[in-house]
């Protein structure tokens, strides 16, 4: 069974440019998460989806970040415009709703 | 104060040693406790999952939860160089909102 797939794995952009990350969760997993992981820190939740509904986006900086999960499967996380402090790893995870999360390998963003 | 505190290390031990990793937490509503292992430039992978207090063993790994002290531990017996990674504790109160510790970077020296 395929795991959580994320792309791109690495992205380097200039500040003020837009960037988007894509996530394909494990088939059948109705819960999808986007986490932010800074260097030397644990993951921090940005947004959690139950099917198509964003049920927890309290930590998502909505002035520049947006996310969507069309048809309750794939998800996209967008940053526009990117700032230097956005350099981090963006992790996508999915679960069956049991609390056991399965993570992708992450998308590493560098903002110059 | 963070909800979950974890010593970032780094921790370096010889091969074959017993490793003890720990986290403390402040939220008494936490009931689900997990340990994730994260290799460099990879996503975290679930290692151990326990509910409420008690012990759980899986091969060389033992997870302990002491809710009265708000303290959880992961023990690794007969540590191997392949165990070198960052270990993240995580916990939730049942609403699937997982809160992670900072992670402890562990190196097992051959």
JSON list of C-alpha atoms in Angstrom, two decimals:
[
{"chain": "A", "resi": 1, "resn": "UNK", "atom": "CA", "xyz": [0.00, 0.00, 0.00]},
{"chain": "A", "resi": 2, "resn": "UNK", "atom": "CA", "xyz": [1.35, 3.40, -0.96]},
{"chain": "A", "resi": 3, "resn": "UNK", "atom": "CA", "xyz": [2.09, 5.84, 1.83]},
{"chain": "A", "resi": 4, "resn": "UNK", "atom": "CA", "xyz": [1.37, 9.56, 1.99]},
{"chain": "A", "resi": 5, "resn": "UNK", "atom": "CA", "xyz": [2.86, 11.23, -1.07]},
{"chain": "A", "resi": 6, "resn": "UNK", "atom": "CA", "xyz": [4.02, 14.83, -1.04]},
{"chain": "A", "resi": 7, "resn": "UNK", "atom": "CA", "xyz": [5.46, 17.06, -3.72]},
{"chain": "A", "resi": 8, "resn": "UNK", "atom": "CA", "xyz": [7.69, 18.83, -4.32]},
{"chain": "A", "resi": 9, "resn": "UNK", "atom": "CA", "xyz": [10.27, 17.43, -1.92]},
{"chain": "A", "resi": 10, "resn": "UNK", "atom": "CA", "xyz": [12.36, 20.58, -2.13]},
{"chain": "A", "resi": 11, "resn": "UNK", "atom": "CA", "xyz": [11.51, 24.12, -3.17]},
{"chain": "A", "resi": 12, "resn": "UNK", "atom": "CA", "xyz": [13.66, 27.25, -3.21]},
{"chain": "A", "resi": 13, "resn": "UNK", "atom": "CA", "xyz": [11.97, 30.59, -3.88]},
{"chain": "A", "resi": 14, "resn": "UNK", "atom": "CA", "xyz": [12.58, 34.28, -3.47]},
{"chain": "A", "resi": 15, "resn": "UNK", "atom": "CA", "xyz": [10.65, 36.08, -0.74]},
{"chain": "A", "resi": 16, "resn": "UNK", "atom": "CA", "xyz": [7.28, 37.47, -1.81]},
{"chain": "A", "resi": 17, "resn": "UNK", "atom": "CA", "xyz": [6.87, 34.68, -4.35]},
{"chain": "A", "resi": 18, "resn": "UNK", "atom": "CA", "xyz": [3.99, 32.19, -4.08]},
{"chain": "A", "resi": 19, "resn": "UNK", "atom": "CA", "xyz": [4.50, 28.48, -3.44]},
{"chain": "A", "resi": 20, "resn": "UNK", "atom": "CA", "xyz": [2.20, 25.48, -3.31]},
{"chain": "A", "resi": 21, "resn": "UNK", "atom": "CA", "xyz": [2.57, 22.01, -1.84]},
{"chain": "A", "resi": 22, "resn": "UNK", "atom": "CA", "xyz": [0.55, 18.97, -2.77]},
{"chain": "A", "resi": 23, "resn": "UNK", "atom": "CA", "xyz": [-0.40, 15.94, -0.70]},
{"chain": "A", "resi": 24, "resn": "UNK", "atom": "CA", "xyz": [-2.00, 12.63, -1.62]},
{"chain": "A", "resi": 25, "resn": "UNK", "atom": "CA", "xyz": [-3.04, 10.74, 1.54]},
{"chain": "A", "resi": 26, "resn": "UNK", "atom": "CA", "xyz": [-3.27, 7.00, 2.06]},
{"chain": "A", "resi": 27, "resn": "UNK", "atom": "CA", "xyz": [-6.32, 5.62, 0.28]},
{"chain": "A", "resi": 28, "resn": "UNK", "atom": "CA", "xyz": [-9.35, 5.57, 2.54]},
{"chain": "A", "resi": 29, "resn": "UNK", "atom": "CA", "xyz": [-7.92, 7.93, 5.16]},
{"chain": "A", "resi": 30, "resn": "UNK", "atom": "CA", "xyz": [-10.59, 10.54, 5.80]},
{"chain": "A", "resi": 31, "resn": "UNK", "atom": "CA", "xyz": [-8.49, 12.74, 8.08]},
{"chain": "A", "resi": 32, "resn": "UNK", "atom": "CA", "xyz": [-5.70, 14.83, 6.60]},
{"chain": "A", "resi": 33, "resn": "UNK", "atom": "CA", "xyz": [-3.27, 17.12, 8.39]},
{"chain": "A", "resi": 34, "resn": "UNK", "atom": "CA", "xyz": [-0.74, 19.74, 7.42]},
{"chain": "A", "resi": 35, "resn": "UNK", "atom": "CA", "xyz": [2.07, 20.29, 9.91]},
{"chain": "A", "resi": 36, "resn": "UNK", "atom": "CA", "xyz": [4.93, 22.78, 9.97]},
{"chain": "A", "resi": 37, "resn": "UNK", "atom": "CA", "xyz": [8.29, 21.61, 11.27]},
{"chain": "A", "resi": 38, "resn": "UNK", "atom": "CA", "xyz": [11.05, 24.09, 11.94]},
{"chain": "A", "resi": 39, "resn": "UNK", "atom": "CA", "xyz": [14.62, 22.93, 12.28]},
{"chain": "A", "resi": 40, "resn": "UNK", "atom": "CA", "xyz": [15.19, 21.19, 15.60]},
{"chain": "A", "resi": 41, "resn": "UNK", "atom": "CA", "xyz": [11.52, 21.41, 16.57]},
{"chain": "A", "resi": 42, "resn": "UNK", "atom": "CA", "xyz": [8.57, 19.07, 16.64]},
{"chain": "A", "resi": 43, "resn": "UNK", "atom": "CA", "xyz": [5.77, 19.35, 14.08]},
{"chain": "A", "resi": 44, "resn": "UNK", "atom": "CA", "xyz": [3.10, 21.99, 14.73]},
{"chain": "A", "resi": 45, "resn": "UNK", "atom": "CA", "xyz": [-0.40, 21.62, 13.36]},
{"chain": "A", "resi": 46, "resn": "UNK", "atom": "CA", "xyz": [-1.47, 24.08, 10.68]},
{"chain": "A", "resi": 47, "resn": "UNK", "atom": "CA", "xyz": [-4.79, 22.58, 9.61]},
{"chain": "A", "resi": 48, "resn": "UNK", "atom": "CA", "xyz": [-6.79, 19.36, 9.96]},
{"chain": "A", "resi": 49, "resn": "UNK", "atom": "CA", "xyz": [-9.42, 18.12, 7.51]},
{"chain": "A", "resi": 50, "resn": "UNK", "atom": "CA", "xyz": [-12.18, 15.63, 8.09]},
{"chain": "A", "resi": 51, "resn": "UNK", "atom": "CA", "xyz": [-13.06, 14.65, 4.51]},
{"chain": "A", "resi": 52, "resn": "UNK", "atom": "CA", "xyz": [-13.50, 18.01, 2.76]},
{"chain": "A", "resi": 53, "resn": "UNK", "atom": "CA", "xyz": [-14.14, 20.07, 5.90]},
{"chain": "A", "resi": 54, "resn": "UNK", "atom": "CA", "xyz": [-11.39, 22.02, 7.66]},
{"chain": "A", "resi": 55, "resn": "UNK", "atom": "CA", "xyz": [-12.24, 21.24, 11.29]},
{"chain": "A", "resi": 56, "resn": "UNK", "atom": "CA", "xyz": [-9.21, 22.86, 12.89]},
{"chain": "A", "resi": 57, "resn": "UNK", "atom": "CA", "xyz": [-7.40, 25.73, 11.18]},
{"chain": "A", "resi": 58, "resn": "UNK", "atom": "CA", "xyz": [-6.79, 27.85, 14.25]},
{"chain": "A", "resi": 59, "resn": "UNK", "atom": "CA", "xyz": [-3.01, 27.79, 13.77]},
{"chain": "A", "resi": 60, "resn": "UNK", "atom": "CA", "xyz": [-3.07, 28.57, 10.05]},
{"chain": "A", "resi": 61, "resn": "UNK", "atom": "CA", "xyz": [-1.81, 32.14, 9.33]},
{"chain": "A", "resi": 62, "resn": "UNK", "atom": "CA", "xyz": [-4.72, 33.02, 7.11]},
{"chain": "A", "resi": 63, "resn": "UNK", "atom": "CA", "xyz": [-3.27, 36.28, 5.83]},
{"chain": "A", "resi": 64, "resn": "UNK", "atom": "CA", "xyz": [-0.79, 34.38, 3.68]},
{"chain": "A", "resi": 65, "resn": "UNK", "atom": "CA", "xyz": [-1.58, 30.68, 3.99]},
{"chain": "A", "resi": 66, "resn": "UNK", "atom": "CA", "xyz": [-4.48, 28.84, 2.40]},
{"chain": "A", "resi": 67, "resn": "UNK", "atom": "CA", "xyz": [-5.37, 25.20, 2.01]},
{"chain": "A", "resi": 68, "resn": "UNK", "atom": "CA", "xyz": [-7.95, 23.15, 0.25]},
{"chain": "A", "resi": 69, "resn": "UNK", "atom": "CA", "xyz": [-8.98, 19.53, 0.05]},
{"chain": "A", "resi": 70, "resn": "UNK", "atom": "CA", "xyz": [-11.16, 19.04, -2.96]},
{"chain": "A", "resi": 71, "resn": "UNK", "atom": "CA", "xyz": [-13.30, 15.88, -3.11]},
{"chain": "A", "resi": 72, "resn": "UNK", "atom": "CA", "xyz": [-11.95, 14.86, 0.27]},
{"chain": "A", "resi": 73, "resn": "UNK", "atom": "CA", "xyz": [-8.79, 13.27, -1.11]},
{"chain": "A", "resi": 74, "resn": "UNK", "atom": "CA", "xyz": [-5.79, 15.30, -2.27]},
{"chain": "A", "resi": 75, "resn": "UNK", "atom": "CA", "xyz": [-4.88, 18.54, -0.58]},
{"chain": "A", "resi": 76, "resn": "UNK", "atom": "CA", "xyz": [-2.93, 21.64, -1.48]},
{"chain": "A", "resi": 77, "resn": "UNK", "atom": "CA", "xyz": [-1.26, 24.10, 0.88]},
{"chain": "A", "resi": 78, "resn": "UNK", "atom": "CA", "xyz": [-0.39, 27.51, -0.53]},
{"chain": "A", "resi": 79, "resn": "UNK", "atom": "CA", "xyz": [1.69, 30.39, 0.75]},
{"chain": "A", "resi": 80, "resn": "UNK", "atom": "CA", "xyz": [1.38, 33.78, -0.89]},
{"chain": "A", "resi": 81, "resn": "UNK", "atom": "CA", "xyz": [3.51, 35.79, -0.48]},
{"chain": "A", "resi": 82, "resn": "UNK", "atom": "CA", "xyz": [6.28, 33.76, 1.15]},
{"chain": "A", "resi": 83, "resn": "UNK", "atom": "CA", "xyz": [8.44, 35.34, 3.85]},
{"chain": "A", "resi": 84, "resn": "UNK", "atom": "CA", "xyz": [11.93, 34.42, 5.05]},
{"chain": "A", "resi": 85, "resn": "UNK", "atom": "CA", "xyz": [10.46, 32.94, 8.24]},
{"chain": "A", "resi": 86, "resn": "UNK", "atom": "CA", "xyz": [8.41, 30.45, 6.23]},
{"chain": "A", "resi": 87, "resn": "UNK", "atom": "CA", "xyz": [11.53, 28.39, 5.54]},
{"chain": "A", "resi": 88, "resn": "UNK", "atom": "CA", "xyz": [10.71, 25.03, 7.10]},
{"chain": "A", "resi": 89, "resn": "UNK", "atom": "CA", "xyz": [9.49, 21.52, 6.31]},
{"chain": "A", "resi": 90, "resn": "UNK", "atom": "CA", "xyz": [5.79, 21.18, 5.54]},
{"chain": "A", "resi": 91, "resn": "UNK", "atom": "CA", "xyz": [4.53, 17.75, 6.50]},
{"chain": "A", "resi": 92, "resn": "UNK", "atom": "CA", "xyz": [1.30, 16.14, 5.39]},
{"chain": "A", "resi": 93, "resn": "UNK", "atom": "CA", "xyz": [-0.21, 13.29, 7.38]},
{"chain": "A", "resi": 94, "resn": "UNK", "atom": "CA", "xyz": [-3.35, 11.18, 7.14]},
{"chain": "A", "resi": 95, "resn": "UNK", "atom": "CA", "xyz": [-5.25, 8.86, 9.44]},
{"chain": "A", "resi": 96, "resn": "UNK", "atom": "CA", "xyz": [-8.38, 6.76, 9.68]},
{"chain": "A", "resi": 97, "resn": "UNK", "atom": "CA", "xyz": [-9.54, 8.88, 12.57]},
{"chain": "A", "resi": 98, "resn": "UNK", "atom": "CA", "xyz": [-7.89, 6.70, 15.21]},
{"chain": "A", "resi": 99, "resn": "UNK", "atom": "CA", "xyz": [-5.25, 9.26, 16.10]},
{"chain": "A", "resi": 100, "resn": "UNK", "atom": "CA", "xyz": [-2.49, 7.18, 14.51]},
{"chain": "A", "resi": 101, "resn": "UNK", "atom": "CA", "xyz": [-0.98, 9.50, 11.95]},
{"chain": "A", "resi": 102, "resn": "UNK", "atom": "CA", "xyz": [0.98, 8.45, 8.89]},
{"chain": "A", "resi": 103, "resn": "UNK", "atom": "CA", "xyz": [3.31, 11.13, 7.58]},
{"chain": "A", "resi": 104, "resn": "UNK", "atom": "CA", "xyz": [4.71, 11.88, 4.17]},
{"chain": "A", "resi": 105, "resn": "UNK", "atom": "CA", "xyz": [8.38, 12.69, 3.69]},
{"chain": "A", "resi": 106, "resn": "UNK", "atom": "CA", "xyz": [7.69, 16.42, 3.76]},
{"chain": "A", "resi": 107, "resn": "UNK", "atom": "CA", "xyz": [8.27, 19.39, 1.47]},
{"chain": "A", "resi": 108, "resn": "UNK", "atom": "CA", "xyz": [11.32, 21.40, 2.42]},
{"chain": "A", "resi": 109, "resn": "UNK", "atom": "CA", "xyz": [10.92, 25.10, 1.66]},
{"chain": "A", "resi": 110, "resn": "UNK", "atom": "CA", "xyz": [13.77, 27.59, 1.51]},
{"chain": "A", "resi": 111, "resn": "UNK", "atom": "CA", "xyz": [12.87, 31.25, 1.11]},
{"chain": "A", "resi": 112, "resn": "UNK", "atom": "CA", "xyz": [15.73, 33.51, 0.03]},
{"chain": "B", "resi": 1, "resn": "UNK", "atom": "CA", "xyz": [5.37, 27.01, 29.11]},
{"chain": "B", "resi": 2, "resn": "UNK", "atom": "CA", "xyz": [4.88, 24.42, 26.37]},
{"chain": "B", "resi": 3, "resn": "UNK", "atom": "CA", "xyz": [2.21, 21.75, 26.78]},
{"chain": "B", "resi": 4, "resn": "UNK", "atom": "CA", "xyz": [4.81, 19.05, 26.06]},
{"chain": "B", "resi": 5, "resn": "UNK", "atom": "CA", "xyz": [8.44, 19.30, 27.15]},
{"chain": "B", "resi": 6, "resn": "UNK", "atom": "CA", "xyz": [11.16, 17.09, 25.73]},
{"chain": "B", "resi": 7, "resn": "UNK", "atom": "CA", "xyz": [14.91, 17.36, 26.15]},
{"chain": "B", "resi": 8, "resn": "UNK", "atom": "CA", "xyz": [16.33, 17.95, 22.66]},
{"chain": "B", "resi": 9, "resn": "UNK", "atom": "CA", "xyz": [19.64, 16.27, 23.48]},
{"chain": "B", "resi": 10, "resn": "UNK", "atom": "CA", "xyz": [21.67, 15.36, 21.57]},
{"chain": "B", "resi": 11, "resn": "UNK", "atom": "CA", "xyz": [22.06, 11.99, 23.23]},
{"chain": "B", "resi": 12, "resn": "UNK", "atom": "CA", "xyz": [24.95, 9.72, 22.25]},
{"chain": "B", "resi": 13, "resn": "UNK", "atom": "CA", "xyz": [25.33, 6.16, 23.58]},
{"chain": "B", "resi": 14, "resn": "UNK", "atom": "CA", "xyz": [27.35, 3.07, 22.64]},
{"chain": "B", "resi": 15, "resn": "UNK", "atom": "CA", "xyz": [25.79, 0.23, 20.72]},
{"chain": "B", "resi": 16, "resn": "UNK", "atom": "CA", "xyz": [24.01, -2.25, 22.97]},
{"chain": "B", "resi": 17, "resn": "UNK", "atom": "CA", "xyz": [23.18, 0.31, 25.67]},
{"chain": "B", "resi": 18, "resn": "UNK", "atom": "CA", "xyz": [19.72, 0.85, 27.09]},
{"chain": "B", "resi": 19, "resn": "UNK", "atom": "CA", "xyz": [18.32, 4.20, 26.02]},
{"chain": "B", "resi": 20, "resn": "UNK", "atom": "CA", "xyz": [15.77, 6.15, 28.02]},
{"chain": "B", "resi": 21, "resn": "UNK", "atom": "CA", "xyz": [13.85, 9.00, 26.39]},
{"chain": "B", "resi": 22, "resn": "UNK", "atom": "CA", "xyz": [11.34, 11.10, 28.30]},
{"chain": "B", "resi": 23, "resn": "UNK", "atom": "CA", "xyz": [8.66, 13.74, 28.01]},
{"chain": "B", "resi": 24, "resn": "UNK", "atom": "CA", "xyz": [6.63, 15.68, 30.51]},
{"chain": "B", "resi": 25, "resn": "UNK", "atom": "CA", "xyz": [3.34, 17.37, 29.86]},
{"chain": "B", "resi": 26, "resn": "UNK", "atom": "CA", "xyz": [1.01, 19.79, 31.55]},
{"chain": "B", "resi": 27, "resn": "UNK", "atom": "CA", "xyz": [-2.42, 19.03, 30.04]},
{"chain": "B", "resi": 28, "resn": "UNK", "atom": "CA", "xyz": [-4.21, 16.47, 32.22]},
{"chain": "B", "resi": 29, "resn": "UNK", "atom": "CA", "xyz": [-6.72, 15.87, 29.39]},
{"chain": "B", "resi": 30, "resn": "UNK", "atom": "CA", "xyz": [-4.13, 13.98, 27.35]},
{"chain": "B", "resi": 31, "resn": "UNK", "atom": "CA", "xyz": [-5.07, 10.31, 27.11]},
{"chain": "B", "resi": 32, "resn": "UNK", "atom": "CA", "xyz": [-3.31, 9.06, 23.98]},
{"chain": "B", "resi": 33, "resn": "UNK", "atom": "CA", "xyz": [0.48, 8.91, 23.95]},
{"chain": "B", "resi": 34, "resn": "UNK", "atom": "CA", "xyz": [2.72, 8.17, 21.03]},
{"chain": "B", "resi": 35, "resn": "UNK", "atom": "CA", "xyz": [6.36, 7.96, 20.11]},
{"chain": "B", "resi": 36, "resn": "UNK", "atom": "CA", "xyz": [7.47, 8.75, 16.59]},
{"chain": "B", "resi": 37, "resn": "UNK", "atom": "CA", "xyz": [10.87, 8.13, 15.07]},
{"chain": "B", "resi": 38, "resn": "UNK", "atom": "CA", "xyz": [12.18, 10.53, 12.45]},
{"chain": "B", "resi": 39, "resn": "UNK", "atom": "CA", "xyz": [15.22, 9.84, 10.34]},
{"chain": "B", "resi": 40, "resn": "UNK", "atom": "CA", "xyz": [17.06, 12.75, 8.76]},
{"chain": "B", "resi": 41, "resn": "UNK", "atom": "CA", "xyz": [15.12, 14.32, 5.87]},
{"chain": "B", "resi": 42, "resn": "UNK", "atom": "CA", "xyz": [12.23, 11.89, 6.35]},
{"chain": "B", "resi": 43, "resn": "UNK", "atom": "CA", "xyz": [8.76, 12.21, 7.83]},
{"chain": "B", "resi": 44, "resn": "UNK", "atom": "CA", "xyz": [8.00, 10.91, 11.34]},
{"chain": "B", "resi": 45, "resn": "UNK", "atom": "CA", "xyz": [6.92, 7.27, 11.58]},
{"chain": "B", "resi": 46, "resn": "UNK", "atom": "CA", "xyz": [4.81, 5.88, 14.40]},
{"chain": "B", "resi": 47, "resn": "UNK", "atom": "CA", "xyz": [6.77, 3.66, 16.77]},
{"chain": "B", "resi": 48, "resn": "UNK", "atom": "CA", "xyz": [4.56, 3.17, 19.81]},
{"chain": "B", "resi": 49, "resn": "UNK", "atom": "CA", "xyz": [0.95, 4.05, 20.64]},
{"chain": "B", "resi": 50, "resn": "UNK", "atom": "CA", "xyz": [-0.50, 3.76, 24.14]},
{"chain": "B", "resi": 51, "resn": "UNK", "atom": "CA", "xyz": [-3.74, 4.76, 25.78]},
{"chain": "B", "resi": 52, "resn": "UNK", "atom": "CA", "xyz": [-3.86, 6.08, 29.34]},
{"chain": "B", "resi": 53, "resn": "UNK", "atom": "CA", "xyz": [-1.36, 4.83, 31.93]},
{"chain": "B", "resi": 54, "resn": "UNK", "atom": "CA", "xyz": [0.71, 1.67, 31.85]},
{"chain": "B", "resi": 55, "resn": "UNK", "atom": "CA", "xyz": [3.39, -0.06, 29.86]},
{"chain": "B", "resi": 56, "resn": "UNK", "atom": "CA", "xyz": [3.51, -1.36, 26.32]},
{"chain": "B", "resi": 57, "resn": "UNK", "atom": "CA", "xyz": [6.27, -3.48, 24.87]},
{"chain": "B", "resi": 58, "resn": "UNK", "atom": "CA", "xyz": [7.11, -4.11, 21.23]},
{"chain": "B", "resi": 59, "resn": "UNK", "atom": "CA", "xyz": [10.34, -5.96, 20.57]},
{"chain": "B", "resi": 60, "resn": "UNK", "atom": "CA", "xyz": [13.22, -3.88, 21.89]},
{"chain": "B", "resi": 61, "resn": "UNK", "atom": "CA", "xyz": [10.96, -0.90, 22.61]},
{"chain": "B", "resi": 62, "resn": "UNK", "atom": "CA", "xyz": [8.97, -0.25, 25.79]},
{"chain": "B", "resi": 63, "resn": "UNK", "atom": "CA", "xyz": [6.69, 2.73, 26.30]},
{"chain": "B", "resi": 64, "resn": "UNK", "atom": "CA", "xyz": [5.62, 3.81, 29.78]},
{"chain": "B", "resi": 65, "resn": "UNK", "atom": "CA", "xyz": [2.98, 6.33, 30.75]},
{"chain": "B", "resi": 66, "resn": "UNK", "atom": "CA", "xyz": [2.59, 7.73, 34.25]},
{"chain": "B", "resi": 67, "resn": "UNK", "atom": "CA", "xyz": [-0.43, 10.02, 34.15]},
{"chain": "B", "resi": 68, "resn": "UNK", "atom": "CA", "xyz": [-0.19, 10.87, 37.83]},
{"chain": "B", "resi": 69, "resn": "UNK", "atom": "CA", "xyz": [3.23, 12.40, 37.22]},
{"chain": "B", "resi": 70, "resn": "UNK", "atom": "CA", "xyz": [2.41, 13.57, 33.67]},
{"chain": "B", "resi": 71, "resn": "UNK", "atom": "CA", "xyz": [5.51, 11.75, 32.48]},
{"chain": "B", "resi": 72, "resn": "UNK", "atom": "CA", "xyz": [6.07, 9.35, 29.60]},
{"chain": "B", "resi": 73, "resn": "UNK", "atom": "CA", "xyz": [9.13, 7.33, 28.65]},
{"chain": "B", "resi": 74, "resn": "UNK", "atom": "CA", "xyz": [10.46, 5.26, 25.81]},
{"chain": "B", "resi": 75, "resn": "UNK", "atom": "CA", "xyz": [13.09, 2.62, 26.49]},
{"chain": "B", "resi": 76, "resn": "UNK", "atom": "CA", "xyz": [15.21, 1.06, 23.79]},
{"chain": "B", "resi": 77, "resn": "UNK", "atom": "CA", "xyz": [17.03, -2.15, 24.72]},
{"chain": "B", "resi": 78, "resn": "UNK", "atom": "CA", "xyz": [20.10, -3.48, 22.92]},
{"chain": "B", "resi": 79, "resn": "UNK", "atom": "CA", "xyz": [20.34, -0.24, 20.92]},
{"chain": "B", "resi": 80, "resn": "UNK", "atom": "CA", "xyz": [21.58, -0.49, 17.35]},
{"chain": "B", "resi": 81, "resn": "UNK", "atom": "CA", "xyz": [23.21, 2.11, 15.06]},
{"chain": "B", "resi": 82, "resn": "UNK", "atom": "CA", "xyz": [20.03, 1.93, 12.96]},
{"chain": "B", "resi": 83, "resn": "UNK", "atom": "CA", "xyz": [18.16, 3.38, 15.95]},
{"chain": "B", "resi": 84, "resn": "UNK", "atom": "CA", "xyz": [20.01, 6.67, 15.42]},
{"chain": "B", "resi": 85, "resn": "UNK", "atom": "CA", "xyz": [17.26, 9.19, 14.71]},
{"chain": "B", "resi": 86, "resn": "UNK", "atom": "CA", "xyz": [15.18, 11.91, 16.32]},
{"chain": "B", "resi": 87, "resn": "UNK", "atom": "CA", "xyz": [12.50, 10.60, 18.66]},
{"chain": "B", "resi": 88, "resn": "UNK", "atom": "CA", "xyz": [9.36, 12.68, 19.06]},
{"chain": "B", "resi": 89, "resn": "UNK", "atom": "CA", "xyz": [6.80, 12.18, 21.78]},
{"chain": "B", "resi": 90, "resn": "UNK", "atom": "CA", "xyz": [3.24, 13.16, 20.90]},
{"chain": "B", "resi": 91, "resn": "UNK", "atom": "CA", "xyz": [-0.02, 13.18, 22.78]},
{"chain": "B", "resi": 92, "resn": "UNK", "atom": "CA", "xyz": [-3.66, 14.09, 22.43]},
{"chain": "B", "resi": 93, "resn": "UNK", "atom": "CA", "xyz": [-6.85, 14.33, 24.40]},
{"chain": "B", "resi": 94, "resn": "UNK", "atom": "CA", "xyz": [-8.88, 12.32, 21.92]},
{"chain": "B", "resi": 95, "resn": "UNK", "atom": "CA", "xyz": [-9.80, 15.09, 19.52]},
{"chain": "B", "resi": 96, "resn": "UNK", "atom": "CA", "xyz": [-7.07, 13.97, 17.15]},
{"chain": "B", "resi": 97, "resn": "UNK", "atom": "CA", "xyz": [-5.16, 17.17, 17.78]},
{"chain": "B", "resi": 98, "resn": "UNK", "atom": "CA", "xyz": [-1.71, 15.78, 18.33]},
{"chain": "B", "resi": 99, "resn": "UNK", "atom": "CA", "xyz": [0.77, 17.90, 20.26]},
{"chain": "B", "resi": 100, "resn": "UNK", "atom": "CA", "xyz": [4.42, 17.04, 19.69]},
{"chain": "B", "resi": 101, "resn": "UNK", "atom": "CA", "xyz": [7.48, 17.46, 21.83]},
{"chain": "B", "resi": 102, "resn": "UNK", "atom": "CA", "xyz": [10.58, 19.10, 20.45]},
{"chain": "B", "resi": 103, "resn": "UNK", "atom": "CA", "xyz": [12.23, 15.76, 19.70]},
{"chain": "B", "resi": 104, "resn": "UNK", "atom": "CA", "xyz": [15.40, 14.15, 21.09]},
{"chain": "B", "resi": 105, "resn": "UNK", "atom": "CA", "xyz": [18.24, 13.51, 18.68]},
{"chain": "B", "resi": 106, "resn": "UNK", "atom": "CA", "xyz": [19.79, 10.12, 19.43]},
{"chain": "B", "resi": 107, "resn": "UNK", "atom": "CA", "xyz": [23.03, 8.68, 18.10]},
{"chain": "B", "resi": 108, "resn": "UNK", "atom": "CA", "xyz": [24.06, 5.05, 18.68]},
{"chain": "B", "resi": 109, "resn": "UNK", "atom": "CA", "xyz": [27.81, 4.65, 18.25]},
{"chain": "B", "resi": 110, "resn": "UNK", "atom": "CA", "xyz": [29.11, 1.30, 16.88]}
]
